[in-house]
């Protein structure tokens, strides 16, 4: 059993897509081990995305993830959860995302791409602990 971290981003929350996205997550066999709605501060978004701080899109991304509206933070559990959640999300750019993926169906563009997922076990551990304490995660 592996854990990964997911965010339902402001563009999806704003369009009332929380239920549709959670339905896809659960129907693929993930357990939702932790979940909360939050409005990120700019500082929280900058810390969360610190690996991208030299990228040209960093300022727009962190502004969008904070001022853009509330998000839903999730810890997902399943065998091979990290890879499985990345497959279910689809490619970062919805133009490249495969049919049947969340980003293909719901994303607006490469920034407002509806969902986030950890890309490695190390990042999953960092991202989960960034937003959740151990006592908030129930297997
Ligand atoms: P996410 O998986 O959350 O990781 C970094 C985010 O930066 C990405 O999804 C997009 O929302 C955003 N982003 C904006 N522009 C780009 C880009 N050119 N390449 C990668 N990510 C981008």
mmCIF file of N, CA and C and ligand atoms in Angstrom:
data_model
loop_
_atom_site.group_PDB
_atom_site.id
_atom_site.type_symbol
_atom_site.label_atom_id
_atom_site.label_comp_id
_atom_site.label_asym_id
_atom_site.label_seq_id
_atom_site.Cartn_x
_atom_site.Cartn_y
_atom_site.Cartn_z
ATOM 1 N N UNK A 1 0.851 -1.209 0.000
ATOM 2 C CA UNK A 1 0.000 0.000 0.000
ATOM 3 C C UNK A 1 0.879 1.249 0.000
ATOM 4 N N UNK A 2 0.593 2.158 -0.940
ATOM 5 C CA UNK A 2 1.400 3.379 -1.065
ATOM 6 C C UNK A 2 0.486 4.586 -0.882
ATOM 7 N N UNK A 3 1.055 5.695 -0.407
ATOM 8 C CA UNK A 3 0.304 6.945 -0.281
ATOM 9 C C UNK A 3 0.808 7.965 -1.285
ATOM 10 N N UNK A 4 -0.132 8.755 -1.803
ATOM 11 C CA UNK A 4 0.255 9.904 -2.603
ATOM 12 C C UNK A 4 -0.555 11.102 -2.147
ATOM 13 N N UNK A 5 -0.132 12.270 -2.612
ATOM 14 C CA UNK A 5 -0.795 13.512 -2.242
ATOM 15 C C UNK A 5 -1.464 14.097 -3.482
ATOM 16 N N UNK A 6 -2.684 14.612 -3.297
ATOM 17 C CA UNK A 6 -3.434 15.190 -4.420
ATOM 18 C C UNK A 6 -4.043 16.516 -4.005
ATOM 19 N N UNK A 7 -4.196 17.395 -4.984
ATOM 20 C CA UNK A 7 -4.951 18.644 -4.788
ATOM 21 C C UNK A 7 -6.008 18.737 -5.889
ATOM 22 N N UNK A 8 -7.226 19.071 -5.472
ATOM 23 C CA UNK A 8 -8.231 19.530 -6.438
ATOM 24 C C UNK A 8 -8.094 21.048 -6.455
ATOM 25 N N UNK A 9 -7.686 21.578 -7.614
ATOM 26 C CA UNK A 9 -7.234 22.968 -7.722
ATOM 27 C C UNK A 9 -8.411 23.950 -7.822
ATOM 28 N N UNK A 10 -8.111 25.258 -7.646
ATOM 29 C CA UNK A 10 -9.194 26.251 -7.619
ATOM 30 C C UNK A 10 -10.123 26.217 -8.829
ATOM 31 N N UNK A 11 -9.595 25.957 -10.018
ATOM 32 C CA UNK A 11 -10.481 25.970 -11.197
ATOM 33 C C UNK A 11 -11.538 24.893 -11.117
ATOM 34 N N UNK A 12 -11.197 23.746 -10.533
ATOM 35 C CA UNK A 12 -12.155 22.635 -10.429
ATOM 36 C C UNK A 12 -13.124 22.846 -9.275
ATOM 37 N N UNK A 13 -12.616 23.377 -8.155
ATOM 38 C CA UNK A 13 -13.506 23.676 -7.021
ATOM 39 C C UNK A 13 -14.541 24.715 -7.457
ATOM 40 N N UNK A 14 -14.075 25.736 -8.173
ATOM 41 C CA UNK A 14 -14.963 26.821 -8.606
ATOM 42 C C UNK A 14 -16.090 26.298 -9.514
ATOM 43 N N UNK A 15 -15.781 25.282 -10.306
ATOM 44 C CA UNK A 15 -16.793 24.756 -11.248
ATOM 45 C C UNK A 15 -17.578 23.578 -10.659
ATOM 46 N N UNK A 16 -17.520 23.421 -9.328
ATOM 47 C CA UNK A 16 -18.302 22.364 -8.650
ATOM 48 C C UNK A 16 -17.944 20.961 -9.142
ATOM 49 N N UNK A 17 -16.642 20.720 -9.351
ATOM 50 C CA UNK A 17 -16.203 19.411 -9.848
ATOM 51 C C UNK A 17 -15.640 18.512 -8.751
ATOM 52 N N UNK A 18 -15.732 18.937 -7.471
ATOM 53 C CA UNK A 18 -15.150 18.118 -6.394
ATOM 54 C C UNK A 18 -15.758 16.710 -6.414
ATOM 55 N N UNK A 19 -17.076 16.636 -6.430
ATOM 56 C CA UNK A 19 -17.741 15.333 -6.376
ATOM 57 C C UNK A 19 -17.371 14.441 -7.551
ATOM 58 N N UNK A 20 -17.353 15.014 -8.753
ATOM 59 C CA UNK A 20 -17.025 14.214 -9.951
ATOM 60 C C UNK A 20 -15.596 13.669 -9.864
ATOM 61 N N UNK A 21 -14.676 14.495 -9.370
ATOM 62 C CA UNK A 21 -13.272 14.051 -9.278
ATOM 63 C C UNK A 21 -13.124 13.001 -8.186
ATOM 64 N N UNK A 22 -13.757 13.206 -7.034
ATOM 65 C CA UNK A 22 -13.675 12.193 -5.964
ATOM 66 C C UNK A 22 -14.294 10.874 -6.422
ATOM 67 N N UNK A 23 -15.359 10.944 -7.209
ATOM 68 C CA UNK A 23 -16.008 9.725 -7.703
ATOM 69 C C UNK A 23 -15.044 8.923 -8.573
ATOM 70 N N UNK A 24 -14.286 9.627 -9.407
ATOM 71 C CA UNK A 24 -13.292 8.930 -10.247
ATOM 72 C C UNK A 24 -12.189 8.318 -9.400
ATOM 73 N N UNK A 25 -11.764 9.051 -8.374
ATOM 74 C CA UNK A 25 -10.700 8.555 -7.500
ATOM 75 C C UNK A 25 -11.158 7.269 -6.811
ATOM 76 N N UNK A 26 -12.340 7.305 -6.219
ATOM 77 C CA UNK A 26 -12.821 6.128 -5.474
ATOM 78 C C UNK A 26 -13.126 4.968 -6.416
ATOM 79 N N UNK A 27 -13.645 5.262 -7.595
ATOM 80 C CA UNK A 27 -14.007 4.161 -8.495
ATOM 81 C C UNK A 27 -12.776 3.464 -9.062
ATOM 82 N N UNK A 28 -11.608 4.123 -8.992
ATOM 83 C CA UNK A 28 -10.349 3.473 -9.411
ATOM 84 C C UNK A 28 -9.700 2.707 -8.262
ATOM 85 N N UNK A 29 -10.357 2.654 -7.119
ATOM 86 C CA UNK A 29 -9.854 1.825 -6.028
ATOM 87 C C UNK A 29 -8.979 2.537 -5.017
ATOM 88 N N UNK A 30 -8.851 3.877 -5.139
ATOM 89 C CA UNK A 30 -8.103 4.616 -4.114
ATOM 90 C C UNK A 30 -8.955 4.760 -2.868
ATOM 91 N N UNK A 31 -8.301 4.716 -1.699
ATOM 92 C CA UNK A 31 -8.947 5.086 -0.441
ATOM 93 C C UNK A 31 -8.564 6.526 -0.136
ATOM 94 N N UNK A 32 -9.528 7.322 0.293
ATOM 95 C CA UNK A 32 -9.223 8.692 0.704
ATOM 96 C C UNK A 32 -8.850 8.636 2.185
ATOM 97 N N UNK A 33 -7.543 8.752 2.462
ATOM 98 C CA UNK A 33 -7.048 8.582 3.835
ATOM 99 C C UNK A 33 -7.094 9.888 4.617
ATOM 100 N N UNK A 34 -7.146 11.026 3.904
ATOM 101 C CA UNK A 34 -7.272 12.335 4.552
ATOM 102 C C UNK A 34 -7.798 13.315 3.519
ATOM 103 N N UNK A 35 -8.574 14.298 3.998
ATOM 104 C CA UNK A 35 -9.144 15.280 3.064
ATOM 105 C C UNK A 35 -9.507 16.549 3.815
ATOM 106 N N UNK A 36 -9.144 17.698 3.243
ATOM 107 C CA UNK A 36 -9.642 18.970 3.787
ATOM 108 C C UNK A 36 -9.682 20.041 2.706
ATOM 109 N N UNK A 37 -10.657 20.955 2.893
ATOM 110 C CA UNK A 37 -10.713 22.144 2.056
ATOM 111 C C UNK A 37 -9.826 23.198 2.689
ATOM 112 N N UNK A 38 -9.159 23.996 1.863
ATOM 113 C CA UNK A 38 -8.300 25.042 2.413
ATOM 114 C C UNK A 38 -8.172 26.176 1.401
ATOM 115 N N UNK A 39 -7.879 27.357 1.926
ATOM 116 C CA UNK A 39 -7.482 28.468 1.056
ATOM 117 C C UNK A 39 -6.014 28.710 1.358
ATOM 118 N N UNK A 40 -5.151 28.449 0.394
ATOM 119 C CA UNK A 40 -3.710 28.547 0.640
ATOM 120 C C UNK A 40 -3.278 30.009 0.691
ATOM 121 N N UNK A 41 -2.342 30.302 1.573
ATOM 122 C CA UNK A 41 -1.690 31.611 1.511
ATOM 123 C C UNK A 41 -0.648 31.560 0.390
ATOM 124 N N UNK A 42 -0.213 32.758 -0.047
ATOM 125 C CA UNK A 42 0.846 32.803 -1.070
ATOM 126 C C UNK A 42 2.099 32.102 -0.537
ATOM 127 N N UNK A 43 2.392 32.303 0.732
ATOM 128 C CA UNK A 43 3.591 31.682 1.323
ATOM 129 C C UNK A 43 3.473 30.157 1.327
ATOM 130 N N UNK A 44 2.289 29.641 1.641
ATOM 131 C CA UNK A 44 2.091 28.178 1.603
ATOM 132 C C UNK A 44 2.289 27.648 0.183
ATOM 133 N N UNK A 45 1.725 28.348 -0.811
ATOM 134 C CA UNK A 45 1.852 27.896 -2.203
ATOM 135 C C UNK A 45 3.312 27.947 -2.651
ATOM 136 N N UNK A 46 4.027 28.997 -2.256
ATOM 137 C CA UNK A 46 5.447 29.123 -2.639
ATOM 138 C C UNK A 46 6.283 28.000 -2.014
ATOM 139 N N UNK A 47 5.989 27.666 -0.763
ATOM 140 C CA UNK A 47 6.728 26.590 -0.099
ATOM 141 C C UNK A 47 6.414 25.235 -0.707
ATOM 142 N N UNK A 48 5.145 25.039 -1.023
ATOM 143 C CA UNK A 48 4.726 23.762 -1.599
ATOM 144 C C UNK A 48 5.384 23.524 -2.962
ATOM 145 N N UNK A 49 5.437 24.572 -3.779
ATOM 146 C CA UNK A 49 5.969 24.453 -5.145
ATOM 147 C C UNK A 49 7.422 24.924 -5.237
ATOM 148 N N UNK A 50 8.179 24.848 -4.119
ATOM 149 C CA UNK A 50 9.522 25.436 -4.121
ATOM 150 C C UNK A 50 10.427 24.829 -5.204
ATOM 151 N N UNK A 51 10.175 23.572 -5.596
ATOM 152 C CA UNK A 51 11.035 22.965 -6.640
ATOM 153 C C UNK A 51 10.913 23.696 -7.975
ATOM 154 N N UNK A 52 9.820 24.458 -8.139
ATOM 155 C CA UNK A 52 9.607 25.187 -9.399
ATOM 156 C C UNK A 52 9.995 26.663 -9.304
ATOM 157 N N UNK A 53 10.706 27.059 -8.219
ATOM 158 C CA UNK A 53 10.842 28.500 -7.987
ATOM 159 C C UNK A 53 11.649 29.242 -9.049
ATOM 160 N N UNK A 54 12.472 28.528 -9.802
ATOM 161 C CA UNK A 54 13.208 29.194 -10.882
ATOM 162 C C UNK A 54 12.456 29.166 -12.216
ATOM 163 N N UNK A 55 11.316 28.515 -12.251
ATOM 164 C CA UNK A 55 10.595 28.369 -13.529
ATOM 165 C C UNK A 55 9.830 29.653 -13.843
ATOM 166 N N UNK A 56 9.654 29.967 -15.123
ATOM 167 C CA UNK A 56 8.980 31.224 -15.487
ATOM 168 C C UNK A 56 7.518 31.289 -15.028
ATOM 169 N N UNK A 57 6.906 30.120 -14.806
ATOM 170 C CA UNK A 57 5.486 30.130 -14.433
ATOM 171 C C UNK A 57 5.256 30.174 -12.928
ATOM 172 N N UNK A 58 6.348 30.261 -12.122
ATOM 173 C CA UNK A 58 6.223 30.136 -10.660
ATOM 174 C C UNK A 58 5.313 31.199 -10.045
ATOM 175 N N UNK A 59 5.476 32.448 -10.452
ATOM 176 C CA UNK A 59 4.686 33.526 -9.840
ATOM 177 C C UNK A 59 3.205 33.365 -10.173
ATOM 178 N N UNK A 60 2.917 33.110 -11.448
ATOM 179 C CA UNK A 60 1.514 32.915 -11.851
ATOM 180 C C UNK A 60 0.913 31.708 -11.141
ATOM 181 N N UNK A 61 1.687 30.619 -11.069
ATOM 182 C CA UNK A 61 1.188 29.381 -10.450
ATOM 183 C C UNK A 61 0.855 29.601 -8.976
ATOM 184 N N UNK A 62 1.773 30.224 -8.241
ATOM 185 C CA UNK A 62 1.553 30.381 -6.800
ATOM 186 C C UNK A 62 0.445 31.404 -6.513
ATOM 187 N N UNK A 63 0.315 32.404 -7.378
ATOM 188 C CA UNK A 63 -0.793 33.357 -7.236
ATOM 189 C C UNK A 63 -2.119 32.655 -7.483
ATOM 190 N N UNK A 64 -2.179 31.879 -8.553
ATOM 191 C CA UNK A 64 -3.399 31.122 -8.873
ATOM 192 C C UNK A 64 -3.774 30.159 -7.742
ATOM 193 N N UNK A 65 -2.795 29.442 -7.196
ATOM 194 C CA UNK A 65 -3.086 28.423 -6.173
ATOM 195 C C UNK A 65 -3.460 29.033 -4.819
ATOM 196 N N UNK A 66 -3.219 30.333 -4.644
ATOM 197 C CA UNK A 66 -3.600 30.986 -3.387
ATOM 198 C C UNK A 66 -4.797 31.911 -3.617
ATOM 199 N N UNK A 67 -4.618 32.952 -4.405
ATOM 200 C CA UNK A 67 -5.700 33.917 -4.630
ATOM 201 C C UNK A 67 -6.805 33.363 -5.518
ATOM 202 N N UNK A 68 -6.544 32.260 -6.202
ATOM 203 C CA UNK A 68 -7.515 31.696 -7.147
ATOM 204 C C UNK A 68 -8.736 31.067 -6.510
ATOM 205 N N UNK A 69 -8.702 30.861 -5.191
ATOM 206 C CA UNK A 69 -9.865 30.281 -4.517
ATOM 207 C C UNK A 69 -9.482 29.048 -3.725
ATOM 208 N N UNK A 70 -10.451 28.459 -3.022
ATOM 209 C CA UNK A 70 -10.150 27.289 -2.190
ATOM 210 C C UNK A 70 -9.750 26.067 -3.007
ATOM 211 N N UNK A 71 -9.040 25.185 -2.329
ATOM 212 C CA UNK A 71 -8.631 23.907 -2.918
ATOM 213 C C UNK A 71 -9.096 22.775 -1.996
ATOM 214 N N UNK A 72 -8.991 21.554 -2.495
ATOM 215 C CA UNK A 72 -9.213 20.373 -1.652
ATOM 216 C C UNK A 72 -7.899 19.588 -1.622
ATOM 217 N N UNK A 73 -7.416 19.325 -0.405
ATOM 218 C CA UNK A 73 -6.154 18.601 -0.186
ATOM 219 C C UNK A 73 -6.482 17.168 0.189
ATOM 220 N N UNK A 74 -5.779 16.211 -0.414
ATOM 221 C CA UNK A 74 -6.118 14.800 -0.234
ATOM 222 C C UNK A 74 -4.873 13.938 -0.036
ATOM 223 N N UNK A 75 -4.998 12.930 0.809
ATOM 224 C CA UNK A 75 -4.026 11.836 0.833
ATOM 225 C C UNK A 75 -4.748 10.602 0.298
ATOM 226 N N UNK A 76 -4.183 10.004 -0.747
ATOM 227 C CA UNK A 76 -4.790 8.840 -1.392
ATOM 228 C C UNK A 76 -3.940 7.606 -1.134
ATOM 229 N N UNK A 77 -4.598 6.474 -0.929
ATOM 230 C CA UNK A 77 -3.900 5.208 -0.664
ATOM 231 C C UNK A 77 -4.331 4.132 -1.646
ATOM 232 N N UNK A 78 -3.361 3.379 -2.101
ATOM 233 C CA UNK A 78 -3.612 2.261 -3.013
ATOM 234 C C UNK A 78 -2.255 1.612 -3.307
ATOM 235 N N UNK A 79 -2.229 0.398 -3.774
ATOM 236 C CA UNK A 79 -0.976 -0.138 -4.303
ATOM 237 C C UNK A 79 -0.555 0.740 -5.483
ATOM 238 N N UNK A 80 0.716 1.109 -5.542
ATOM 239 C CA UNK A 80 1.226 1.970 -6.621
ATOM 240 C C UNK A 80 0.403 3.257 -6.799
ATOM 241 N N UNK A 81 0.057 3.876 -5.678
ATOM 242 C CA UNK A 81 -0.816 5.065 -5.708
ATOM 243 C C UNK A 81 -0.198 6.220 -6.497
ATOM 244 N N UNK A 82 1.121 6.397 -6.412
ATOM 245 C CA UNK A 82 1.749 7.564 -7.061
ATOM 246 C C UNK A 82 1.581 7.469 -8.580
ATOM 247 N N UNK A 83 1.962 6.325 -9.132
ATOM 248 C CA UNK A 83 1.821 6.127 -10.584
ATOM 249 C C UNK A 83 0.352 6.092 -10.985
ATOM 250 N N UNK A 84 -0.453 5.418 -10.188
ATOM 251 C CA UNK A 84 -1.872 5.274 -10.521
ATOM 252 C C UNK A 84 -2.594 6.610 -10.563
ATOM 253 N N UNK A 85 -2.283 7.493 -9.617
ATOM 254 C CA UNK A 85 -2.924 8.811 -9.602
ATOM 255 C C UNK A 85 -2.417 9.663 -10.767
ATOM 256 N N UNK A 86 -1.137 9.546 -11.104
ATOM 257 C CA UNK A 86 -0.627 10.311 -12.251
ATOM 258 C C UNK A 86 -1.285 9.846 -13.553
ATOM 259 N N UNK A 87 -1.520 8.541 -13.669
ATOM 260 C CA UNK A 87 -2.209 8.039 -14.875
ATOM 261 C C UNK A 87 -3.642 8.546 -14.938
ATOM 262 N N UNK A 88 -4.320 8.542 -13.796
ATOM 263 C CA UNK A 88 -5.727 8.994 -13.769
ATOM 264 C C UNK A 88 -5.827 10.493 -14.041
ATOM 265 N N UNK A 89 -4.823 11.282 -13.579
ATOM 266 C CA UNK A 89 -4.829 12.730 -13.856
ATOM 267 C C UNK A 89 -4.616 13.014 -15.335
ATOM 268 N N UNK A 90 -3.669 12.317 -15.966
ATOM 269 C CA UNK A 90 -3.276 12.618 -17.343
ATOM 270 C C UNK A 90 -2.155 13.642 -17.377
ATOM 271 N N UNK A 91 -1.675 13.950 -18.578
ATOM 272 C CA UNK A 91 -0.521 14.842 -18.755
ATOM 273 C C UNK A 91 -0.805 16.236 -18.193
ATOM 274 N N UNK A 92 0.279 16.917 -17.742
ATOM 275 C CA UNK A 92 0.168 18.260 -17.155
ATOM 276 C C UNK A 92 -0.596 19.203 -18.069
ATOM 277 N N UNK A 93 -0.246 19.190 -19.360
ATOM 278 C CA UNK A 93 -0.949 20.022 -20.337
ATOM 279 C C UNK A 93 -2.164 19.250 -20.857
ATOM 280 N N UNK A 94 -3.376 19.749 -20.626
ATOM 281 C CA UNK A 94 -4.564 18.990 -21.072
ATOM 282 C C UNK A 94 -4.569 18.700 -22.571
ATOM 283 N N UNK A 95 -3.825 19.503 -23.340
ATOM 284 C CA UNK A 95 -3.749 19.242 -24.792
ATOM 285 C C UNK A 95 -3.063 17.910 -25.065
ATOM 286 N N UNK A 96 -2.194 17.491 -24.137
ATOM 287 C CA UNK A 96 -1.460 16.232 -24.307
ATOM 288 C C UNK A 96 -2.085 15.077 -23.534
ATOM 289 N N UNK A 97 -3.138 15.348 -22.772
ATOM 290 C CA UNK A 97 -3.699 14.330 -21.871
ATOM 291 C C UNK A 97 -4.520 13.300 -22.654
ATOM 292 N N UNK A 98 -4.403 12.042 -22.232
ATOM 293 C CA UNK A 98 -5.112 10.947 -22.914
ATOM 294 C C UNK A 98 -6.609 11.002 -22.622
ATOM 295 N N UNK A 99 -7.374 10.449 -23.554
ATOM 296 C CA UNK A 99 -8.822 10.330 -23.349
ATOM 297 C C UNK A 99 -9.092 9.573 -22.057
ATOM 298 N N UNK A 100 -10.114 9.997 -21.350
ATOM 299 C CA UNK A 100 -10.503 9.307 -20.124
ATOM 300 C C UNK A 100 -9.814 9.816 -18.872
ATOM 301 N N UNK A 101 -8.817 10.697 -19.044
ATOM 302 C CA UNK A 101 -8.134 11.244 -17.862
ATOM 303 C C UNK A 101 -8.885 12.483 -17.350
ATOM 304 N N UNK A 102 -8.609 12.804 -16.073
ATOM 305 C CA UNK A 102 -9.285 13.950 -15.444
ATOM 306 C C UNK A 102 -8.911 15.251 -16.144
ATOM 307 N N UNK A 103 -7.613 15.418 -16.445
ATOM 308 C CA UNK A 103 -7.202 16.673 -17.081
ATOM 309 C C UNK A 103 -7.762 16.799 -18.501
ATOM 310 N N UNK A 104 -7.843 15.693 -19.232
ATOM 311 C CA UNK A 104 -8.428 15.753 -20.579
ATOM 312 C C UNK A 104 -9.867 16.248 -20.492
ATOM 313 N N UNK A 105 -10.591 15.736 -19.508
ATOM 314 C CA UNK A 105 -12.019 16.053 -19.430
ATOM 315 C C UNK A 105 -12.295 17.419 -18.800
ATOM 316 N N UNK A 106 -11.512 17.787 -17.760
ATOM 317 C CA UNK A 106 -11.898 18.950 -16.956
ATOM 318 C C UNK A 106 -10.941 20.132 -17.013
ATOM 319 N N UNK A 107 -9.656 19.926 -17.344
ATOM 320 C CA UNK A 107 -8.689 21.023 -17.216
ATOM 321 C C UNK A 107 -8.975 22.141 -18.210
ATOM 322 N N UNK A 108 -8.636 23.372 -17.792
ATOM 323 C CA UNK A 108 -8.849 24.552 -18.625
ATOM 324 C C UNK A 108 -7.630 24.790 -19.515
ATOM 325 N N UNK A 109 -6.436 24.756 -18.898
ATOM 326 C CA UNK A 109 -5.186 24.957 -19.639
ATOM 327 C C UNK A 109 -4.032 24.383 -18.803
ATOM 328 N N UNK A 110 -2.788 24.625 -19.229
ATOM 329 C CA UNK A 110 -1.643 23.990 -18.550
ATOM 330 C C UNK A 110 -1.504 24.448 -17.104
ATOM 331 N N UNK A 111 -1.936 25.664 -16.790
ATOM 332 C CA UNK A 111 -1.885 26.132 -15.395
ATOM 333 C C UNK A 111 -3.133 25.685 -14.632
ATOM 334 N N UNK A 112 -4.286 25.995 -15.150
ATOM 335 C CA UNK A 112 -5.551 25.639 -14.494
ATOM 336 C C UNK A 112 -5.914 24.218 -14.919
ATOM 337 N N UNK A 113 -5.077 23.277 -14.427
ATOM 338 C CA UNK A 113 -5.210 21.894 -14.903
ATOM 339 C C UNK A 113 -5.898 20.977 -13.885
ATOM 340 N N UNK A 114 -6.712 21.597 -13.028
ATOM 341 C CA UNK A 114 -7.727 20.918 -12.201
ATOM 342 C C UNK A 114 -7.213 20.074 -11.040
ATOM 343 N N UNK A 115 -6.092 19.382 -11.225
ATOM 344 C CA UNK A 115 -5.597 18.492 -10.166
ATOM 345 C C UNK A 115 -4.065 18.495 -10.130
ATOM 346 N N UNK A 116 -3.546 18.176 -8.951
ATOM 347 C CA UNK A 116 -2.104 17.991 -8.757
ATOM 348 C C UNK A 116 -1.868 16.601 -8.189
ATOM 349 N N UNK A 117 -0.703 16.018 -8.480
ATOM 350 C CA UNK A 117 -0.318 14.764 -7.857
ATOM 351 C C UNK A 117 1.181 14.685 -7.670
ATOM 352 N N UNK A 118 1.615 14.021 -6.612
ATOM 353 C CA UNK A 118 3.050 13.838 -6.355
ATOM 354 C C UNK A 118 3.678 13.026 -7.487
ATOM 355 N N UNK A 119 4.963 13.352 -7.785
ATOM 356 C CA UNK A 119 5.615 12.643 -8.893
ATOM 357 C C UNK A 119 6.663 11.629 -8.446
ATOM 358 N N UNK A 120 6.879 11.477 -7.125
ATOM 359 C CA UNK A 120 7.874 10.505 -6.633
ATOM 360 C C UNK A 120 7.563 10.200 -5.175
ATOM 361 N N UNK A 121 8.090 9.094 -4.644
ATOM 362 C CA UNK A 121 7.869 8.792 -3.225
ATOM 363 C C UNK A 121 8.418 9.889 -2.308
ATOM 364 N N UNK A 122 9.566 10.482 -2.681
ATOM 365 C CA UNK A 122 10.148 11.538 -1.851
ATOM 366 C C UNK A 122 9.235 12.762 -1.825
ATOM 367 N N UNK A 123 8.737 13.152 -2.992
ATOM 368 C CA UNK A 123 7.844 14.314 -3.035
ATOM 369 C C UNK A 123 6.507 14.017 -2.371
ATOM 370 N N UNK A 124 6.014 12.792 -2.486
ATOM 371 C CA UNK A 124 4.760 12.434 -1.804
ATOM 372 C C UNK A 124 4.917 12.599 -0.297
ATOM 373 N N UNK A 125 6.032 12.134 0.249
ATOM 374 C CA UNK A 125 6.260 12.258 1.693
ATOM 375 C C UNK A 125 6.330 13.726 2.108
ATOM 376 N N UNK A 126 7.053 14.532 1.311
ATOM 377 C CA UNK A 126 7.150 15.969 1.616
ATOM 378 C C UNK A 126 5.774 16.638 1.524
ATOM 379 N N UNK A 127 5.050 16.366 0.453
ATOM 380 C CA UNK A 127 3.778 17.068 0.208
ATOM 381 C C UNK A 127 2.716 16.666 1.233
ATOM 382 N N UNK A 128 2.666 15.384 1.591
ATOM 383 C CA UNK A 128 1.698 14.943 2.614
ATOM 384 C C UNK A 128 1.999 15.644 3.940
ATOM 385 N N UNK A 129 3.262 15.648 4.329
ATOM 386 C CA UNK A 129 3.598 16.220 5.642
ATOM 387 C C UNK A 129 3.520 17.744 5.631
ATOM 388 N N UNK A 130 3.521 18.350 4.432
ATOM 389 C CA UNK A 130 3.400 19.807 4.327
ATOM 390 C C UNK A 130 2.016 20.257 4.795
ATOM 391 N N UNK A 131 1.002 19.430 4.547
ATOM 392 C CA UNK A 131 -0.370 19.834 4.843
ATOM 393 C C UNK A 131 -1.073 19.001 5.911
ATOM 394 N N UNK A 132 -0.583 17.798 6.200
ATOM 395 C CA UNK A 132 -1.297 16.933 7.141
ATOM 396 C C UNK A 132 -0.366 16.445 8.243
ATOM 397 N N UNK A 133 -0.907 16.398 9.473
ATOM 398 C CA UNK A 133 -0.178 15.737 10.551
ATOM 399 C C UNK A 133 -0.541 14.251 10.529
ATOM 400 N N UNK A 134 0.297 13.436 11.179
ATOM 401 C CA UNK A 134 0.065 11.978 11.178
ATOM 402 C C UNK A 134 -1.325 11.630 11.699
ATOM 403 N N UNK A 135 -1.794 12.365 12.703
ATOM 404 C CA UNK A 135 -3.088 12.023 13.324
ATOM 405 C C UNK A 135 -4.270 12.344 12.413
ATOM 406 N N UNK A 136 -4.049 13.114 11.357
ATOM 407 C CA UNK A 136 -5.147 13.436 10.420
ATOM 408 C C UNK A 136 -5.287 12.393 9.314
ATOM 409 N N UNK A 137 -4.341 11.455 9.231
ATOM 410 C CA UNK A 137 -4.335 10.468 8.142
ATOM 411 C C UNK A 137 -4.783 9.130 8.704
ATOM 412 N N UNK A 138 -5.925 8.636 8.204
ATOM 413 C CA UNK A 138 -6.515 7.398 8.729
ATOM 414 C C UNK A 138 -6.546 6.361 7.627
ATOM 415 N N UNK A 139 -5.753 5.323 7.767
ATOM 416 C CA UNK A 139 -5.710 4.262 6.759
ATOM 417 C C UNK A 139 -6.988 3.439 6.780
HETATM 418 P P1 LIG B 1 1.280 20.537 -11.098
HETATM 419 O O1 LIG B 1 1.202 19.081 -11.388
HETATM 420 O O2 LIG B 1 0.539 21.040 -9.911
HETATM 421 O O3 LIG B 1 2.814 20.986 -10.991
HETATM 422 C C1 LIG B 1 3.278 22.279 -11.298
HETATM 423 C C2 LIG B 1 2.212 23.144 -11.908
HETATM 424 O O4 LIG B 1 2.664 24.280 -12.582
HETATM 425 C C3 LIG B 1 1.454 22.360 -12.961
HETATM 426 O O5 LIG B 1 0.687 21.329 -12.374
HETATM 427 C C4 LIG B 1 0.672 23.478 -13.629
HETATM 428 O O6 LIG B 1 -0.494 23.827 -12.890
HETATM 429 C C5 LIG B 1 1.649 24.659 -13.533
HETATM 430 N N1 LIG B 1 2.265 25.013 -14.802
HETATM 431 C C6 LIG B 1 2.049 26.156 -15.474
HETATM 432 N N2 LIG B 1 2.784 26.217 -16.571
HETATM 433 C C7 LIG B 1 3.507 25.071 -16.628
HETATM 434 C C8 LIG B 1 4.467 24.561 -17.550
HETATM 435 N N3 LIG B 1 4.838 25.224 -18.650
HETATM 436 N N4 LIG B 1 4.994 23.353 -17.289
HETATM 437 C C9 LIG B 1 4.646 22.663 -16.172
HETATM 438 N N5 LIG B 1 3.728 23.110 -15.258
HETATM 439 C C10 LIG B 1 3.169 24.317 -15.493
#
